[in-house]
Amino acid sequence: MGNVAVVIDTDAIRLFAQAARSDNPAYRLADRPVVPPTFLPADGAGPGERVETDHRFFGPPPRAGDRLTAIRAGSPGQPAVAAAESLTRYFDRTGGLVAESWAAAETLAGEQVSPQAAALLATYATDWLGAESIRRFRTRAVRPLPSGDIMSCSGQIIQSYVQDGEPRVDVTLAGADASGNVVVRARATFTVTAD
């Protein structure tokens, strides 16, 4: 993958949000919905067996209709990443870096992992702290989420600080299957407004 032009599609965001069981108006009802944290793929080819992912936004997340250029690490002129890893950077029309998505692929105990658990955990986090305020969402799959299983989510704020002129919070998150076994963990950063 070299430089690839990407136009973020409204219907694609809405379908992604529906699959992630989100009713958040920022994804489902807005004229220009914001991209969910795990929406932009690390490899330009869509989700796969991602055990770890790290999605970073260098300002508010992109929205439907935005035109981006995706450049995968390892492309001509870009630094390479390990074979089991992929990194794609997303640039706006002016050449400014707006987002990057990294993933490490593997299987857990011979079983495939689903990106669904990370997307569900992202839904929980953005419903709690705001879809437009996400700045980073890093996940690690612990075990596969059984098909059709219900996942319960929890999270807590671990620190508050100011970075790049924005008040921010870091949170830790976990998603557990119906038996209470953790299937995915995440650490996320959000901007916050003063109360």
JSON list of C-alpha atoms in Angstrom, two decimals:
[
{"chain": "A", "resi": 1, "resn": "MET", "atom": "CA", "xyz": [0.00, 0.00, 0.00]},
{"chain": "A", "resi": 2, "resn": "GLY", "atom": "CA", "xyz": [1.47, 3.34, -1.01]},
{"chain": "A", "resi": 3, "resn": "ASN", "atom": "CA", "xyz": [-0.45, 6.57, -0.72]},
{"chain": "A", "resi": 4, "resn": "VAL", "atom": "CA", "xyz": [-4.16, 5.80, -0.81]},
{"chain": "A", "resi": 5, "resn": "ALA", "atom": "CA", "xyz": [-6.87, 8.45, -1.02]},
{"chain": "A", "resi": 6, "resn": "VAL", "atom": "CA", "xyz": [-9.60, 7.81, 1.54]},
{"chain": "A", "resi": 7, "resn": "VAL", "atom": "CA", "xyz": [-12.97, 9.53, 1.65]},
{"chain": "A", "resi": 8, "resn": "ILE", "atom": "CA", "xyz": [-14.70, 8.71, 4.92]},
{"chain": "A", "resi": 9, "resn": "ASP", "atom": "CA", "xyz": [-18.18, 7.44, 4.14]},
{"chain": "A", "resi": 10, "resn": "THR", "atom": "CA", "xyz": [-21.24, 8.27, 6.25]},
{"chain": "A", "resi": 11, "resn": "ASP", "atom": "CA", "xyz": [-22.93, 4.91, 5.67]},
{"chain": "A", "resi": 12, "resn": "ALA", "atom": "CA", "xyz": [-19.74, 3.01, 6.55]},
{"chain": "A", "resi": 13, "resn": "ILE", "atom": "CA", "xyz": [-19.52, 4.84, 9.91]},
{"chain": "A", "resi": 14, "resn": "ARG", "atom": "CA", "xyz": [-23.18, 4.15, 10.66]},
{"chain": "A", "resi": 15, "resn": "LEU", "atom": "CA", "xyz": [-22.85, 0.45, 9.80]},
{"chain": "A", "resi": 16, "resn": "PHE", "atom": "CA", "xyz": [-19.69, 0.18, 11.91]},
{"chain": "A", "resi": 17, "resn": "ALA", "atom": "CA", "xyz": [-21.47, 1.86, 14.85]},
{"chain": "A", "resi": 18, "resn": "GLN", "atom": "CA", "xyz": [-24.44, -0.47, 14.45]},
{"chain": "A", "resi": 19, "resn": "ALA", "atom": "CA", "xyz": [-22.14, -3.52, 14.49]},
{"chain": "A", "resi": 20, "resn": "ALA", "atom": "CA", "xyz": [-20.48, -2.11, 17.63]},
{"chain": "A", "resi": 21, "resn": "ARG", "atom": "CA", "xyz": [-23.96, -1.74, 19.19]},
{"chain": "A", "resi": 22, "resn": "SER", "atom": "CA", "xyz": [-23.66, 2.02, 19.52]},
{"chain": "A", "resi": 23, "resn": "ASP", "atom": "CA", "xyz": [-26.63, 4.35, 19.49]},
{"chain": "A", "resi": 24, "resn": "ASN", "atom": "CA", "xyz": [-24.36, 7.37, 20.02]},
{"chain": "A", "resi": 25, "resn": "PRO", "atom": "CA", "xyz": [-25.82, 10.28, 18.00]},
{"chain": "A", "resi": 26, "resn": "ALA", "atom": "CA", "xyz": [-22.29, 11.36, 17.03]},
{"chain": "A", "resi": 27, "resn": "TYR", "atom": "CA", "xyz": [-22.07, 8.16, 14.94]},
{"chain": "A", "resi": 28, "resn": "ARG", "atom": "CA", "xyz": [-25.66, 7.41, 14.02]},
{"chain": "A", "resi": 29, "resn": "LEU", "atom": "CA", "xyz": [-27.53, 10.71, 13.61]},
{"chain": "A", "resi": 30, "resn": "ALA", "atom": "CA", "xyz": [-25.05, 13.48, 12.84]},
{"chain": "A", "resi": 31, "resn": "ASP", "atom": "CA", "xyz": [-24.93, 14.84, 9.27]},
{"chain": "A", "resi": 32, "resn": "ARG", "atom": "CA", "xyz": [-21.16, 14.26, 9.34]},
{"chain": "A", "resi": 33, "resn": "PRO", "atom": "CA", "xyz": [-20.66, 11.47, 11.86]},
{"chain": "A", "resi": 34, "resn": "VAL", "atom": "CA", "xyz": [-17.34, 11.19, 13.66]},
{"chain": "A", "resi": 35, "resn": "VAL", "atom": "CA", "xyz": [-15.26, 8.03, 13.13]},
{"chain": "A", "resi": 36, "resn": "PRO", "atom": "CA", "xyz": [-15.36, 5.53, 16.00]},
{"chain": "A", "resi": 37, "resn": "PRO", "atom": "CA", "xyz": [-11.98, 4.89, 17.69]},
{"chain": "A", "resi": 38, "resn": "THR", "atom": "CA", "xyz": [-11.35, 1.53, 15.98]},
{"chain": "A", "resi": 39, "resn": "PHE", "atom": "CA", "xyz": [-12.79, 2.48, 12.56]},
{"chain": "A", "resi": 40, "resn": "LEU", "atom": "CA", "xyz": [-9.61, 3.44, 10.66]},
{"chain": "A", "resi": 41, "resn": "PRO", "atom": "CA", "xyz": [-7.71, 0.24, 9.83]},
{"chain": "A", "resi": 42, "resn": "ALA", "atom": "CA", "xyz": [-4.00, -0.13, 10.47]},
{"chain": "A", "resi": 43, "resn": "ASP", "atom": "CA", "xyz": [-3.41, -1.93, 7.20]},
{"chain": "A", "resi": 44, "resn": "GLY", "atom": "CA", "xyz": [-5.91, -0.34, 4.84]},
{"chain": "A", "resi": 45, "resn": "ALA", "atom": "CA", "xyz": [-7.58, -3.71, 4.36]},
{"chain": "A", "resi": 46, "resn": "GLY", "atom": "CA", "xyz": [-10.10, -3.76, 7.19]},
{"chain": "A", "resi": 47, "resn": "PRO", "atom": "CA", "xyz": [-10.12, -5.60, 10.51]},
{"chain": "A", "resi": 48, "resn": "GLY", "atom": "CA", "xyz": [-8.57, -9.03, 10.98]},
{"chain": "A", "resi": 49, "resn": "GLU", "atom": "CA", "xyz": [-6.94, -11.02, 13.77]},
{"chain": "A", "resi": 50, "resn": "ARG", "atom": "CA", "xyz": [-5.76, -8.04, 15.77]},
{"chain": "A", "resi": 51, "resn": "VAL", "atom": "CA", "xyz": [-4.55, -8.92, 19.25]},
{"chain": "A", "resi": 52, "resn": "GLU", "atom": "CA", "xyz": [-3.24, -5.41, 19.93]},
{"chain": "A", "resi": 53, "resn": "THR", "atom": "CA", "xyz": [-4.32, -2.13, 18.39]},
{"chain": "A", "resi": 54, "resn": "ASP", "atom": "CA", "xyz": [-3.46, 1.49, 19.03]},
{"chain": "A", "resi": 55, "resn": "HIS", "atom": "CA", "xyz": [-5.53, 4.25, 17.45]},
{"chain": "A", "resi": 56, "resn": "ARG", "atom": "CA", "xyz": [-4.32, 7.84, 17.96]},
{"chain": "A", "resi": 57, "resn": "PHE", "atom": "CA", "xyz": [-5.99, 11.08, 16.97]},
{"chain": "A", "resi": 58, "resn": "PHE", "atom": "CA", "xyz": [-3.99, 14.31, 16.82]},
{"chain": "A", "resi": 59, "resn": "GLY", "atom": "CA", "xyz": [-7.04, 16.50, 17.45]},
{"chain": "A", "resi": 60, "resn": "PRO", "atom": "CA", "xyz": [-10.73, 15.71, 17.05]},
{"chain": "A", "resi": 61, "resn": "PRO", "atom": "CA", "xyz": [-11.31, 12.47, 15.11]},
{"chain": "A", "resi": 62, "resn": "PRO", "atom": "CA", "xyz": [-12.05, 12.74, 11.38]},
{"chain": "A", "resi": 63, "resn": "ARG", "atom": "CA", "xyz": [-15.66, 12.92, 10.20]},
{"chain": "A", "resi": 64, "resn": "ALA", "atom": "CA", "xyz": [-17.67, 11.59, 7.29]},
{"chain": "A", "resi": 65, "resn": "GLY", "atom": "CA", "xyz": [-16.81, 13.45, 4.11]},
{"chain": "A", "resi": 66, "resn": "ASP", "atom": "CA", "xyz": [-13.23, 14.15, 5.18]},
{"chain": "A", "resi": 67, "resn": "ARG", "atom": "CA", "xyz": [-10.68, 13.35, 2.49]},
{"chain": "A", "resi": 68, "resn": "LEU", "atom": "CA", "xyz": [-7.55, 11.76, 3.89]},
{"chain": "A", "resi": 69, "resn": "THR", "atom": "CA", "xyz": [-4.40, 10.24, 2.50]},
{"chain": "A", "resi": 70, "resn": "ALA", "atom": "CA", "xyz": [-3.46, 6.92, 4.10]},
{"chain": "A", "resi": 71, "resn": "ILE", "atom": "CA", "xyz": [0.21, 5.97, 4.09]},
{"chain": "A", "resi": 72, "resn": "ARG", "atom": "CA", "xyz": [1.26, 2.58, 5.42]},
{"chain": "A", "resi": 73, "resn": "ALA", "atom": "CA", "xyz": [4.60, 2.25, 7.18]},
{"chain": "A", "resi": 74, "resn": "GLY", "atom": "CA", "xyz": [6.97, 0.28, 5.00]},
{"chain": "A", "resi": 75, "resn": "SER", "atom": "CA", "xyz": [5.75, 2.05, 1.86]},
{"chain": "A", "resi": 76, "resn": "PRO", "atom": "CA", "xyz": [8.47, 3.79, -0.18]},
{"chain": "A", "resi": 77, "resn": "GLY", "atom": "CA", "xyz": [9.83, 6.64, 1.91]},
{"chain": "A", "resi": 78, "resn": "GLN", "atom": "CA", "xyz": [8.17, 5.35, 5.11]},
{"chain": "A", "resi": 79, "resn": "PRO", "atom": "CA", "xyz": [9.89, 3.45, 7.94]},
{"chain": "A", "resi": 80, "resn": "ALA", "atom": "CA", "xyz": [9.18, -0.28, 8.07]},
{"chain": "A", "resi": 81, "resn": "VAL", "atom": "CA", "xyz": [7.48, -2.07, 10.97]},
{"chain": "A", "resi": 82, "resn": "ALA", "atom": "CA", "xyz": [7.81, -5.70, 12.11]},
{"chain": "A", "resi": 83, "resn": "ALA", "atom": "CA", "xyz": [6.20, -8.32, 9.85]},
{"chain": "A", "resi": 84, "resn": "ALA", "atom": "CA", "xyz": [3.38, -9.09, 12.31]},
{"chain": "A", "resi": 85, "resn": "GLU", "atom": "CA", "xyz": [2.67, -5.39, 12.80]},
{"chain": "A", "resi": 86, "resn": "SER", "atom": "CA", "xyz": [1.09, -2.74, 10.63]},
{"chain": "A", "resi": 87, "resn": "LEU", "atom": "CA", "xyz": [0.92, 1.03, 10.94]},
{"chain": "A", "resi": 88, "resn": "THR", "atom": "CA", "xyz": [-1.02, 3.44, 8.78]},
{"chain": "A", "resi": 89, "resn": "ARG", "atom": "CA", "xyz": [-0.90, 7.20, 9.14]},
{"chain": "A", "resi": 90, "resn": "TYR", "atom": "CA", "xyz": [-3.78, 9.38, 7.95]},
{"chain": "A", "resi": 91, "resn": "PHE", "atom": "CA", "xyz": [-3.11, 12.90, 6.66]},
{"chain": "A", "resi": 92, "resn": "ASP", "atom": "CA", "xyz": [-5.56, 15.70, 5.83]},
{"chain": "A", "resi": 93, "resn": "ARG", "atom": "CA", "xyz": [-5.55, 17.79, 2.63]},
{"chain": "A", "resi": 94, "resn": "THR", "atom": "CA", "xyz": [-2.89, 20.13, 4.00]},
{"chain": "A", "resi": 95, "resn": "GLY", "atom": "CA", "xyz": [-0.55, 17.25, 4.86]},
{"chain": "A", "resi": 96, "resn": "GLY", "atom": "CA", "xyz": [-1.26, 17.43, 8.61]},
{"chain": "A", "resi": 97, "resn": "LEU", "atom": "CA", "xyz": [-1.22, 14.14, 10.51]},
{"chain": "A", "resi": 98, "resn": "VAL", "atom": "CA", "xyz": [-4.74, 13.60, 11.87]},
{"chain": "A", "resi": 99, "resn": "ALA", "atom": "CA", "xyz": [-4.66, 9.93, 12.95]},
{"chain": "A", "resi": 100, "resn": "GLU", "atom": "CA", "xyz": [-2.62, 6.77, 13.00]},
{"chain": "A", "resi": 101, "resn": "SER", "atom": "CA", "xyz": [-3.63, 3.17, 13.52]},
{"chain": "A", "resi": 102, "resn": "TRP", "atom": "CA", "xyz": [-1.24, 0.42, 14.58]},
{"chain": "A", "resi": 103, "resn": "ALA", "atom": "CA", "xyz": [-1.99, -3.28, 14.97]},
{"chain": "A", "resi": 104, "resn": "ALA", "atom": "CA", "xyz": [-0.13, -6.43, 15.92]},
{"chain": "A", "resi": 105, "resn": "ALA", "atom": "CA", "xyz": [-1.65, -9.64, 14.55]},
{"chain": "A", "resi": 106, "resn": "GLU", "atom": "CA", "xyz": [-1.47, -13.09, 16.10]},
{"chain": "A", "resi": 107, "resn": "THR", "atom": "CA", "xyz": [-3.80, -15.77, 17.42]},
{"chain": "A", "resi": 108, "resn": "LEU", "atom": "CA", "xyz": [-4.49, -16.61, 21.04]},
{"chain": "A", "resi": 109, "resn": "ALA", "atom": "CA", "xyz": [-4.11, -20.28, 21.97]},
{"chain": "A", "resi": 110, "resn": "GLY", "atom": "CA", "xyz": [-4.86, -21.25, 18.38]},
{"chain": "A", "resi": 111, "resn": "GLU", "atom": "CA", "xyz": [-8.18, -19.38, 18.37]},
{"chain": "A", "resi": 112, "resn": "GLN", "atom": "CA", "xyz": [-8.98, -16.38, 16.24]},
{"chain": "A", "resi": 113, "resn": "VAL", "atom": "CA", "xyz": [-9.77, -13.14, 18.04]},
{"chain": "A", "resi": 114, "resn": "SER", "atom": "CA", "xyz": [-12.50, -10.82, 16.90]},
{"chain": "A", "resi": 115, "resn": "PRO", "atom": "CA", "xyz": [-12.17, -7.05, 16.56]},
{"chain": "A", "resi": 116, "resn": "GLN", "atom": "CA", "xyz": [-15.79, -6.98, 17.81]},
{"chain": "A", "resi": 117, "resn": "ALA", "atom": "CA", "xyz": [-14.73, -6.99, 21.49]},
{"chain": "A", "resi": 118, "resn": "ALA", "atom": "CA", "xyz": [-12.48, -3.94, 21.02]},
{"chain": "A", "resi": 119, "resn": "ALA", "atom": "CA", "xyz": [-15.25, -2.13, 19.12]},
{"chain": "A", "resi": 120, "resn": "LEU", "atom": "CA", "xyz": [-17.75, -2.91, 21.90]},
{"chain": "A", "resi": 121, "resn": "LEU", "atom": "CA", "xyz": [-15.33, -1.61, 24.53]},
{"chain": "A", "resi": 122, "resn": "ALA", "atom": "CA", "xyz": [-14.79, 1.54, 22.44]},
{"chain": "A", "resi": 123, "resn": "THR", "atom": "CA", "xyz": [-18.58, 2.04, 22.33]},
{"chain": "A", "resi": 124, "resn": "TYR", "atom": "CA", "xyz": [-18.70, 1.86, 26.13]},
{"chain": "A", "resi": 125, "resn": "ALA", "atom": "CA", "xyz": [-15.84, 4.37, 26.44]},
{"chain": "A", "resi": 126, "resn": "THR", "atom": "CA", "xyz": [-17.16, 6.91, 23.93]},
{"chain": "A", "resi": 127, "resn": "ASP", "atom": "CA", "xyz": [-20.70, 6.69, 25.33]},
{"chain": "A", "resi": 128, "resn": "TRP", "atom": "CA", "xyz": [-19.18, 7.52, 28.72]},
{"chain": "A", "resi": 129, "resn": "LEU", "atom": "CA", "xyz": [-16.65, 10.24, 27.77]},
{"chain": "A", "resi": 130, "resn": "GLY", "atom": "CA", "xyz": [-17.70, 11.48, 24.32]},
{"chain": "A", "resi": 131, "resn": "ALA", "atom": "CA", "xyz": [-17.12, 10.40, 20.73]},
{"chain": "A", "resi": 132, "resn": "GLU", "atom": "CA", "xyz": [-15.52, 13.68, 19.65]},
{"chain": "A", "resi": 133, "resn": "SER", "atom": "CA", "xyz": [-13.16, 13.81, 22.63]},
{"chain": "A", "resi": 134, "resn": "ILE", "atom": "CA", "xyz": [-11.23, 10.56, 22.01]},
{"chain": "A", "resi": 135, "resn": "ARG", "atom": "CA", "xyz": [-7.51, 11.05, 21.46]},
{"chain": "A", "resi": 136, "resn": "ARG", "atom": "CA", "xyz": [-6.15, 7.52, 21.89]},
{"chain": "A", "resi": 137, "resn": "PHE", "atom": "CA", "xyz": [-7.58, 4.02, 22.21]},
{"chain": "A", "resi": 138, "resn": "ARG", "atom": "CA", "xyz": [-5.17, 1.12, 22.75]},
{"chain": "A", "resi": 139, "resn": "THR", "atom": "CA", "xyz": [-6.47, -2.43, 23.14]},
{"chain": "A", "resi": 140, "resn": "ARG", "atom": "CA", "xyz": [-5.14, -5.89, 23.92]},
{"chain": "A", "resi": 141, "resn": "ALA", "atom": "CA", "xyz": [-7.26, -9.00, 23.37]},
{"chain": "A", "resi": 142, "resn": "VAL", "atom": "CA", "xyz": [-6.87, -11.50, 26.18]},
{"chain": "A", "resi": 143, "resn": "ARG", "atom": "CA", "xyz": [-9.08, -14.30, 24.82]},
{"chain": "A", "resi": 144, "resn": "PRO", "atom": "CA", "xyz": [-11.72, -14.67, 22.11]},
{"chain": "A", "resi": 145, "resn": "LEU", "atom": "CA", "xyz": [-15.25, -13.46, 22.83]},
{"chain": "A", "resi": 146, "resn": "PRO", "atom": "CA", "xyz": [-17.53, -16.45, 22.15]},
{"chain": "A", "resi": 147, "resn": "SER", "atom": "CA", "xyz": [-19.93, -15.83, 19.28]},
{"chain": "A", "resi": 148, "resn": "GLY", "atom": "CA", "xyz": [-23.25, -14.47, 20.54]},
{"chain": "A", "resi": 149, "resn": "ASP", "atom": "CA", "xyz": [-21.86, -13.91, 24.05]},
{"chain": "A", "resi": 150, "resn": "ILE", "atom": "CA", "xyz": [-22.70, -10.75, 25.98]},
{"chain": "A", "resi": 151, "resn": "MET", "atom": "CA", "xyz": [-19.78, -8.62, 27.08]},
{"chain": "A", "resi": 152, "resn": "SER", "atom": "CA", "xyz": [-19.91, -6.42, 30.17]},
{"chain": "A", "resi": 153, "resn": "CYS", "atom": "CA", "xyz": [-17.64, -3.38, 30.29]},
{"chain": "A", "resi": 154, "resn": "SER", "atom": "CA", "xyz": [-16.04, -1.39, 33.08]},
{"chain": "A", "resi": 155, "resn": "GLY", "atom": "CA", "xyz": [-13.62, 1.48, 33.32]},
{"chain": "A", "resi": 156, "resn": "GLN", "atom": "CA", "xyz": [-12.01, 3.97, 35.63]},
{"chain": "A", "resi": 157, "resn": "ILE", "atom": "CA", "xyz": [-10.17, 7.25, 35.30]},
{"chain": "A", "resi": 158, "resn": "ILE", "atom": "CA", "xyz": [-6.55, 6.79, 36.35]},
{"chain": "A", "resi": 159, "resn": "GLN", "atom": "CA", "xyz": [-5.13, 10.29, 35.81]},
{"chain": "A", "resi": 160, "resn": "SER", "atom": "CA", "xyz": [-6.00, 13.83, 34.76]},
{"chain": "A", "resi": 161, "resn": "TYR", "atom": "CA", "xyz": [-3.55, 16.26, 33.14]},
{"chain": "A", "resi": 162, "resn": "VAL", "atom": "CA", "xyz": [-3.11, 18.92, 30.44]},
{"chain": "A", "resi": 163, "resn": "GLN", "atom": "CA", "xyz": [-1.42, 18.08, 27.14]},
{"chain": "A", "resi": 164, "resn": "ASP", "atom": "CA", "xyz": [-1.24, 20.21, 23.98]},
{"chain": "A", "resi": 165, "resn": "GLY", "atom": "CA", "xyz": [-3.38, 22.79, 25.78]},
{"chain": "A", "resi": 166, "resn": "GLU", "atom": "CA", "xyz": [-6.23, 20.31, 26.36]},
{"chain": "A", "resi": 167, "resn": "PRO", "atom": "CA", "xyz": [-7.38, 18.95, 29.73]},
{"chain": "A", "resi": 168, "resn": "ARG", "atom": "CA", "xyz": [-7.26, 15.16, 29.38]},
{"chain": "A", "resi": 169, "resn": "VAL", "atom": "CA", "xyz": [-7.97, 11.97, 31.29]},
{"chain": "A", "resi": 170, "resn": "ASP", "atom": "CA", "xyz": [-6.50, 8.52, 30.88]},
{"chain": "A", "resi": 171, "resn": "VAL", "atom": "CA", "xyz": [-8.80, 5.60, 31.58]},
{"chain": "A", "resi": 172, "resn": "THR", "atom": "CA", "xyz": [-8.36, 1.86, 31.87]},
{"chain": "A", "resi": 173, "resn": "LEU", "atom": "CA", "xyz": [-11.13, -0.33, 30.51]},
{"chain": "A", "resi": 174, "resn": "ALA", "atom": "CA", "xyz": [-11.98, -4.02, 30.51]},
{"chain": "A", "resi": 175, "resn": "GLY", "atom": "CA", "xyz": [-14.57, -6.17, 28.76]},
{"chain": "A", "resi": 176, "resn": "ALA", "atom": "CA", "xyz": [-15.59, -9.51, 30.25]},
{"chain": "A", "resi": 177, "resn": "ASP", "atom": "CA", "xyz": [-17.63, -12.39, 28.82]},
{"chain": "A", "resi": 178, "resn": "ALA", "atom": "CA", "xyz": [-20.75, -13.82, 30.47]},
{"chain": "A", "resi": 179, "resn": "SER", "atom": "CA", "xyz": [-18.57, -16.01, 32.72]},
{"chain": "A", "resi": 180, "resn": "GLY", "atom": "CA", "xyz": [-16.69, -12.97, 34.00]},
{"chain": "A", "resi": 181, "resn": "ASN", "atom": "CA", "xyz": [-13.48, -13.74, 32.11]},
{"chain": "A", "resi": 182, "resn": "VAL", "atom": "CA", "xyz": [-11.74, -10.65, 30.72]},
{"chain": "A", "resi": 183, "resn": "VAL", "atom": "CA", "xyz": [-11.59, -10.87, 26.92]},
{"chain": "A", "resi": 184, "resn": "VAL", "atom": "CA", "xyz": [-10.19, -7.41, 26.13]},
{"chain": "A", "resi": 185, "resn": "ARG", "atom": "CA", "xyz": [-8.41, -4.61, 27.97]},
{"chain": "A", "resi": 186, "resn": "ALA", "atom": "CA", "xyz": [-7.89, -1.03, 26.85]},
{"chain": "A", "resi": 187, "resn": "ARG", "atom": "CA", "xyz": [-6.26, 2.17, 27.87]},
{"chain": "A", "resi": 188, "resn": "ALA", "atom": "CA", "xyz": [-7.72, 5.34, 26.40]},
{"chain": "A", "resi": 189, "resn": "THR", "atom": "CA", "xyz": [-7.19, 9.08, 26.47]},
{"chain": "A", "resi": 190, "resn": "PHE", "atom": "CA", "xyz": [-10.01, 11.62, 26.21]},
{"chain": "A", "resi": 191, "resn": "THR", "atom": "CA", "xyz": [-10.19, 15.39, 26.33]},
{"chain": "A", "resi": 192, "resn": "VAL", "atom": "CA", "xyz": [-12.53, 16.70, 29.02]},
{"chain": "A", "resi": 193, "resn": "THR", "atom": "CA", "xyz": [-14.36, 19.96, 29.53]},
{"chain": "A", "resi": 194, "resn": "ALA", "atom": "CA", "xyz": [-14.11, 21.82, 32.80]},
{"chain": "A", "resi": 195, "resn": "ASP", "atom": "CA", "xyz": [-17.23, 21.39, 34.96]}
]
